[in-house]
Coordinates of C-alpha atoms and ligand atoms in Angstrom, one line a residue:
X1 CA 216.9 254.8 156.1
X2 CA 219.0 254.6 152.7
X3 CA 217.6 254.3 149.2
X4 CA 217.4 251.2 147.7
X5 CA 217.6 252.1 143.9
X6 CA 214.6 250.5 141.3
X7 CA 215.6 248.7 138.7
X8 CA 213.6 250.1 135.9
X9 CA 214.9 248.3 133.6
X10 CA 215.2 244.8 135.4
X11 CA 211.0 245.0 135.8
X12 CA 210.1 246.5 132.6
X13 CA 212.1 243.6 130.6
X14 CA 210.0 241.4 132.9
X15 CA 206.9 243.2 131.4
X16 CA 208.4 242.7 128.0
X17 CA 209.0 238.6 129.1
X18 CA 205.0 238.8 129.5
X19 CA 204.3 240.6 126.5
X20 CA 206.0 238.7 124.5
X21 CA 204.8 234.7 125.7
X22 CA 201.0 236.9 125.3
X23 CA 202.0 238.7 121.7
X24 CA 202.5 234.8 120.6
X25 CA 199.4 232.7 122.1
X26 CA 197.7 235.8 120.2
X27 CA 198.7 235.0 117.3
X28 CA 198.6 231.4 117.8
X29 CA 195.1 232.0 118.5
X30 CA 194.3 234.6 115.2
X31 CA 196.4 233.8 112.5
X32 CA 198.5 237.1 112.5
X33 CA 200.6 239.1 115.1
X34 CA 199.4 242.0 117.4
X35 CA 199.8 245.3 115.0
X36 CA 201.3 248.7 116.4
X37 CA 201.7 251.8 114.1
X38 CA 203.8 254.7 115.1
X39 CA 203.3 258.3 113.6
X40 CA 206.1 260.6 113.5
X41 CA 206.0 264.4 112.1
X42 CA 209.2 265.7 111.3
X43 CA 213.0 265.6 112.8
X44 CA 213.6 266.0 116.3
X45 CA 216.7 263.6 116.8
X46 CA 215.4 263.1 120.1
X47 CA 211.4 261.6 118.9
X48 CA 213.2 260.1 116.0
X49 CA 215.3 258.0 118.9
X50 CA 212.2 257.4 120.7
X51 CA 211.0 256.0 118.0
X52 CA 213.3 253.5 117.6
X53 CA 213.8 252.3 120.6
X54 CA 209.2 251.3 120.5
X55 CA 209.8 249.8 117.0
X56 CA 212.7 247.8 117.9
X57 CA 210.9 246.5 121.4
X58 CA 207.9 245.8 119.5
X59 CA 209.9 243.5 117.0
X60 CA 211.9 241.6 119.6
X61 CA 208.6 240.7 121.6
X62 CA 206.8 239.7 117.9
X63 CA 204.6 242.4 118.6
X64 CA 204.5 244.2 114.0
X65 CA 205.8 247.9 114.5
X66 CA 205.8 250.2 111.4
X67 CA 206.9 253.5 111.9
X68 CA 205.6 256.1 109.4
X69 CA 207.8 259.1 109.3
X70 CA 205.5 262.1 107.8
X71 CA 207.9 265.6 106.9
X72 CA 208.0 268.3 109.1
X73 CA 205.9 269.9 106.1
X74 CA 203.0 268.3 106.4
X75 CA 200.1 269.9 107.4
X76 CA 197.5 268.9 110.1
X77 CA 195.1 267.6 107.4
X78 CA 197.2 265.1 106.1
X79 CA 198.5 263.2 109.6
X80 CA 194.5 263.5 110.9
X81 CA 193.8 261.3 107.5
X82 CA 196.5 258.7 108.2
X83 CA 195.8 258.4 112.4
X84 CA 191.7 257.9 110.7
X85 CA 193.0 255.5 107.7
X86 CA 195.4 253.4 110.2
X87 CA 191.8 253.0 113.1
X88 CA 189.9 251.4 109.6
X89 CA 192.7 248.6 109.2
X90 CA 192.3 245.0 110.8
X91 CA 195.5 244.5 111.9
X92 CA 196.1 247.5 113.5
X93 CA 195.9 247.2 117.4
X94 CA 198.4 250.3 118.9
X95 CA 197.8 253.7 117.3
X96 CA 200.6 256.0 118.4
X97 CA 201.0 259.6 117.4
X98 CA 204.6 261.0 119.1
X99 CA 204.6 264.0 120.7
X100 CA 206.2 267.1 120.3
X101 CA 204.3 267.7 116.7
X102 CA 206.0 270.6 114.6
X103 CA 204.8 273.9 115.4
X104 CA 201.4 274.5 113.4
X105 CA 199.8 271.4 113.8
X106 CA 197.8 271.2 117.6
X107 CA 198.1 268.2 118.8
X108 CA 195.0 267.7 120.5
X109 CA 192.7 267.6 117.0
X110 CA 195.2 264.9 115.6
X111 CA 195.0 262.7 119.0
X112 CA 190.8 263.3 118.5
X113 CA 191.5 261.6 115.1
X114 CA 192.9 257.9 116.4
X115 CA 190.4 255.3 117.6
X116 CA 190.1 255.1 121.1
X117 CA 189.8 251.4 120.9
X118 CA 193.9 251.1 119.7
X119 CA 194.4 254.2 121.8
X120 CA 197.9 252.4 123.4
X121 CA 199.2 255.7 124.5
X122 CA 195.8 256.4 126.3
X123 CA 196.0 259.8 125.8
X124 CA 192.4 260.5 123.7
X125 CA 189.3 262.4 125.6
X126 CA 187.6 258.8 126.0
X127 CA 190.3 257.0 127.7
X128 CA 191.0 260.1 129.2
X129 CA 187.4 260.7 130.8
X130 CA 187.6 256.8 131.0
X131 CA 190.3 257.2 134.0
X132 CA 189.1 260.3 135.3
X133 CA 185.5 258.5 135.7
X134 CA 186.7 255.0 137.4
X135 CA 185.7 253.5 134.1
X136 CA 188.8 250.4 133.0
X137 CA 190.4 251.6 129.7
X138 CA 194.2 252.2 128.2
X139 CA 195.9 254.2 130.3
X140 CA 199.2 256.8 130.0
X141 CA 202.4 254.6 129.1
X142 CA 204.6 256.2 131.4
X143 CA 202.0 256.7 134.5
X144 CA 201.1 253.5 134.4
X145 CA 205.3 251.9 134.3
X146 CA 205.1 254.3 137.7
X147 CA 202.2 252.4 139.2
X148 CA 204.1 249.6 138.4
X149 CA 207.5 250.0 140.2
X150 CA 204.9 250.5 142.9
X151 CA 204.5 246.9 142.7
X152 CA 208.0 246.1 141.9
X153 CA 208.9 247.5 145.4
X154 CA 205.7 246.6 146.9
X155 CA 204.5 249.5 147.9
X156 CA 200.7 250.0 148.9
X157 CA 199.3 253.7 148.8
X158 CA 196.1 253.7 150.9
X159 CA 195.4 256.3 152.8
X160 CA 199.3 257.3 152.0
X161 CA 200.3 260.5 151.0
X162 CA 201.4 261.0 147.4
X163 CA 202.7 264.2 145.7
X164 CA 203.0 264.7 142.2
X165 CA 204.7 267.8 140.9
X166 CA 204.1 268.5 137.2
X167 CA 200.7 268.4 135.6
X168 CA 200.4 267.6 132.3
X169 CA 198.1 265.4 130.6
X170 CA 200.9 263.2 129.9
X171 CA 202.1 262.3 132.8
X172 CA 201.2 264.4 136.1
X173 CA 197.4 264.6 135.4
X174 CA 196.8 260.3 134.6
X175 CA 199.3 259.6 137.4
X176 CA 197.3 261.6 140.4
X177 CA 194.1 260.1 138.9
X178 CA 195.9 256.5 139.0
X179 CA 196.8 257.6 142.7
X180 CA 193.3 258.3 143.6
X181 CA 192.3 255.2 141.8
X182 CA 194.2 253.6 144.7
X183 CA 192.9 255.3 147.4
X184 CA 196.0 257.4 147.8
X185 CA 195.9 261.0 149.6
X186 CA 196.9 263.2 146.4
X187 CA 198.0 265.9 146.2
X188 CA 199.2 267.9 143.2
X189 CA 201.7 270.9 142.9
X190 CA 202.6 272.8 139.6
X191 CA 205.1 275.3 138.3
X192 CA 202.5 277.8 140.7
X193 CA 202.3 275.8 143.6
X194 CA 203.9 277.5 146.5
X195 CA 207.1 276.0 150.0
X196 CA 207.0 272.9 147.5
X197 CA 209.7 271.9 149.8
X198 CA 206.4 271.6 153.1
X199 CA 204.6 269.4 150.3
X200 CA 207.4 267.3 149.8
X201 CA 208.1 267.1 153.5
X202 CA 205.3 265.5 153.7
X203 CA 204.9 263.1 150.9
X204 CA 205.2 259.3 151.1
X205 CA 204.8 259.4 147.5
X206 CA 206.3 261.3 145.4
X207 CA 206.6 261.7 142.2
X208 CA 207.9 264.5 139.6
X209 CA 207.2 265.3 135.5
X210 CA 208.8 269.0 135.5
X211 CA 211.4 268.6 133.0
X212 CA 213.7 270.7 136.1
X213 CA 216.9 269.5 136.9
X214 CA 217.2 268.8 140.4
X215 CA 214.3 270.8 141.4
X216 CA 213.3 268.1 144.5
X217 CA 216.3 268.7 147.2
X218 CA 217.6 265.4 148.7
X219 CA 216.5 267.8 151.7
X220 CA 213.0 268.2 151.5
X221 CA 212.1 263.7 151.3
X222 CA 210.5 262.6 154.3
X223 CA 212.8 259.2 156.0
X224 CA 211.2 256.2 154.2
X225 CA 209.6 257.9 151.2
X226 CA 209.3 256.5 147.4
X227 CA 210.3 258.8 145.0
X228 CA 209.8 258.1 141.2
X229 CA 211.9 260.4 139.0
X230 CA 210.7 261.1 135.6
X231 CA 212.5 263.8 134.3
X232 CA 214.5 263.3 131.9
X233 CA 216.9 266.7 131.0
X234 CA 219.8 266.4 128.7
X235 CA 223.0 268.5 130.5
X236 CA 225.9 269.8 127.8
X237 CA 228.4 267.4 129.6
X238 CA 225.4 265.0 128.1
X239 CA 224.7 263.1 130.4
X240 CA 220.5 262.9 131.6
X241 CA 219.6 264.3 134.9
X242 CA 216.2 263.3 137.0
X243 CA 214.1 266.2 138.2
X244 CA 215.1 265.0 141.8
X245 CA 218.6 265.4 143.0
X246 CA 220.9 261.7 144.1
X247 CA 221.5 263.1 147.4
X248 CA 217.6 262.6 148.2
X249 CA 218.4 258.6 147.6
X250 CA 219.8 259.5 151.7
X251 CA 216.7 259.8 152.9
X252 CA 214.7 257.5 150.3
X253 CA 213.3 253.6 151.3
X254 CA 213.3 253.7 147.2
X255 CA 214.4 255.6 144.9
X256 CA 214.6 255.3 140.6
X257 CA 217.8 256.2 139.4
X258 CA 217.3 259.1 135.9
X259 CA 218.4 256.8 133.9
X260 CA 217.2 253.5 134.2
X261 CA 214.1 253.8 136.5
X262 CA 211.0 255.7 135.1
X263 CA 212.4 255.7 131.2
X264 CA 212.3 252.2 130.0
X265 CA 208.9 251.0 131.5
X266 CA 207.4 253.5 129.0
X267 CA 208.2 251.3 126.3
X268 CA 207.3 247.8 128.0
X269 CA 204.3 250.3 129.2
X270 CA 203.1 250.6 125.3
X271 CA 203.6 247.0 124.5
X272 CA 201.5 246.1 127.3
X273 CA 198.7 248.1 126.1
X274 CA 199.1 247.6 122.4
X275 CA 198.3 243.4 123.7
X276 CA 195.9 244.5 125.8
X277 CA 194.1 246.4 123.0
X278 CA 194.4 243.5 120.6
X279 CA 193.3 241.1 123.0
X280 CA 190.5 243.6 123.7
X281 CA 189.9 243.9 119.7
X282 CA 189.9 240.4 118.5
X283 CA 186.7 239.4 122.1
X284 CA 189.9 237.7 123.7
X285 CA 190.1 238.4 127.9
X286 CA 193.3 240.0 127.6
X287 CA 196.3 238.6 130.0
X288 CA 198.7 240.6 133.0
X289 CA 201.6 241.2 131.6
Ligands
LIG301 N1 206.6 261.9 123.6 C1 207.6 262.2 125.0 N2 206.9 260.7 125.9 C2 205.8 261.1 124.7 C3 204.7 259.6 125.0 O1 204.9 258.7 126.2 N3 204.8 259.0 124.4 C4 204.3 260.1 123.0 N4 203.4 259.7 121.7 N5 204.7 261.5 123.1 C5 206.0 261.0 123.7

């Protein structure tokens, strides 16, 4: 069965329209726009690009966005203090610290300083614990985007084999838990796993988040599977490549392209999380975005 490509840009645009309507209603009811503060430390060009995209997307949806750009020489205490102060402001609903942080700053120590109720990246241990223990909370954006793409193609994971390749705190672990929350039978593979090929061959849903272009071969895909490729590695030719060989499209029922698949969903779900945090902080029932 040939793949139909999942258009992440289209699904993300739909989420952003819902965010725009929710932000307008929030402003009417509370007299202020939802606020998102992004902390960017250092000079990593890719991080600067991602953060510009987040700021632009927020403002387009009626969210007040502000970026704090800190020098690479900033100390861990300076970053922690900024993050803690943002968590004391009434007009701040979402706080995001762009990763990676410069070497010498312990990302975990910084993430710990974020107020969990404004942790729109879902990376604070309180939100990670809420996810692991099946309680409501802010969920990490890329995994939430993956789940939204499964919804968009109408794929019910209940009872199906899901394979997650990658075990990062940002994507692999949370997406595995979110699949489990929906009753999938979940396997997590990683760099020490043996026989990735046979694990892939029995997966009905495959989420690959490693950052090794072409790691998963097309012939490893079970016919009719749904393939979500989170990898984005820029090659010497300047083109982005995913972790799954594009020939997988010949076997999958649905597959995300790179670029234009999972990537746009990360920003859209960040905005949706900001809406959720804003409504909850104001004592309002959050709408579904
Ligand atoms: N760096 C790459 N992806 C992400 C993300 O989703 N959140 C943060 N904070 N940093 C990132």
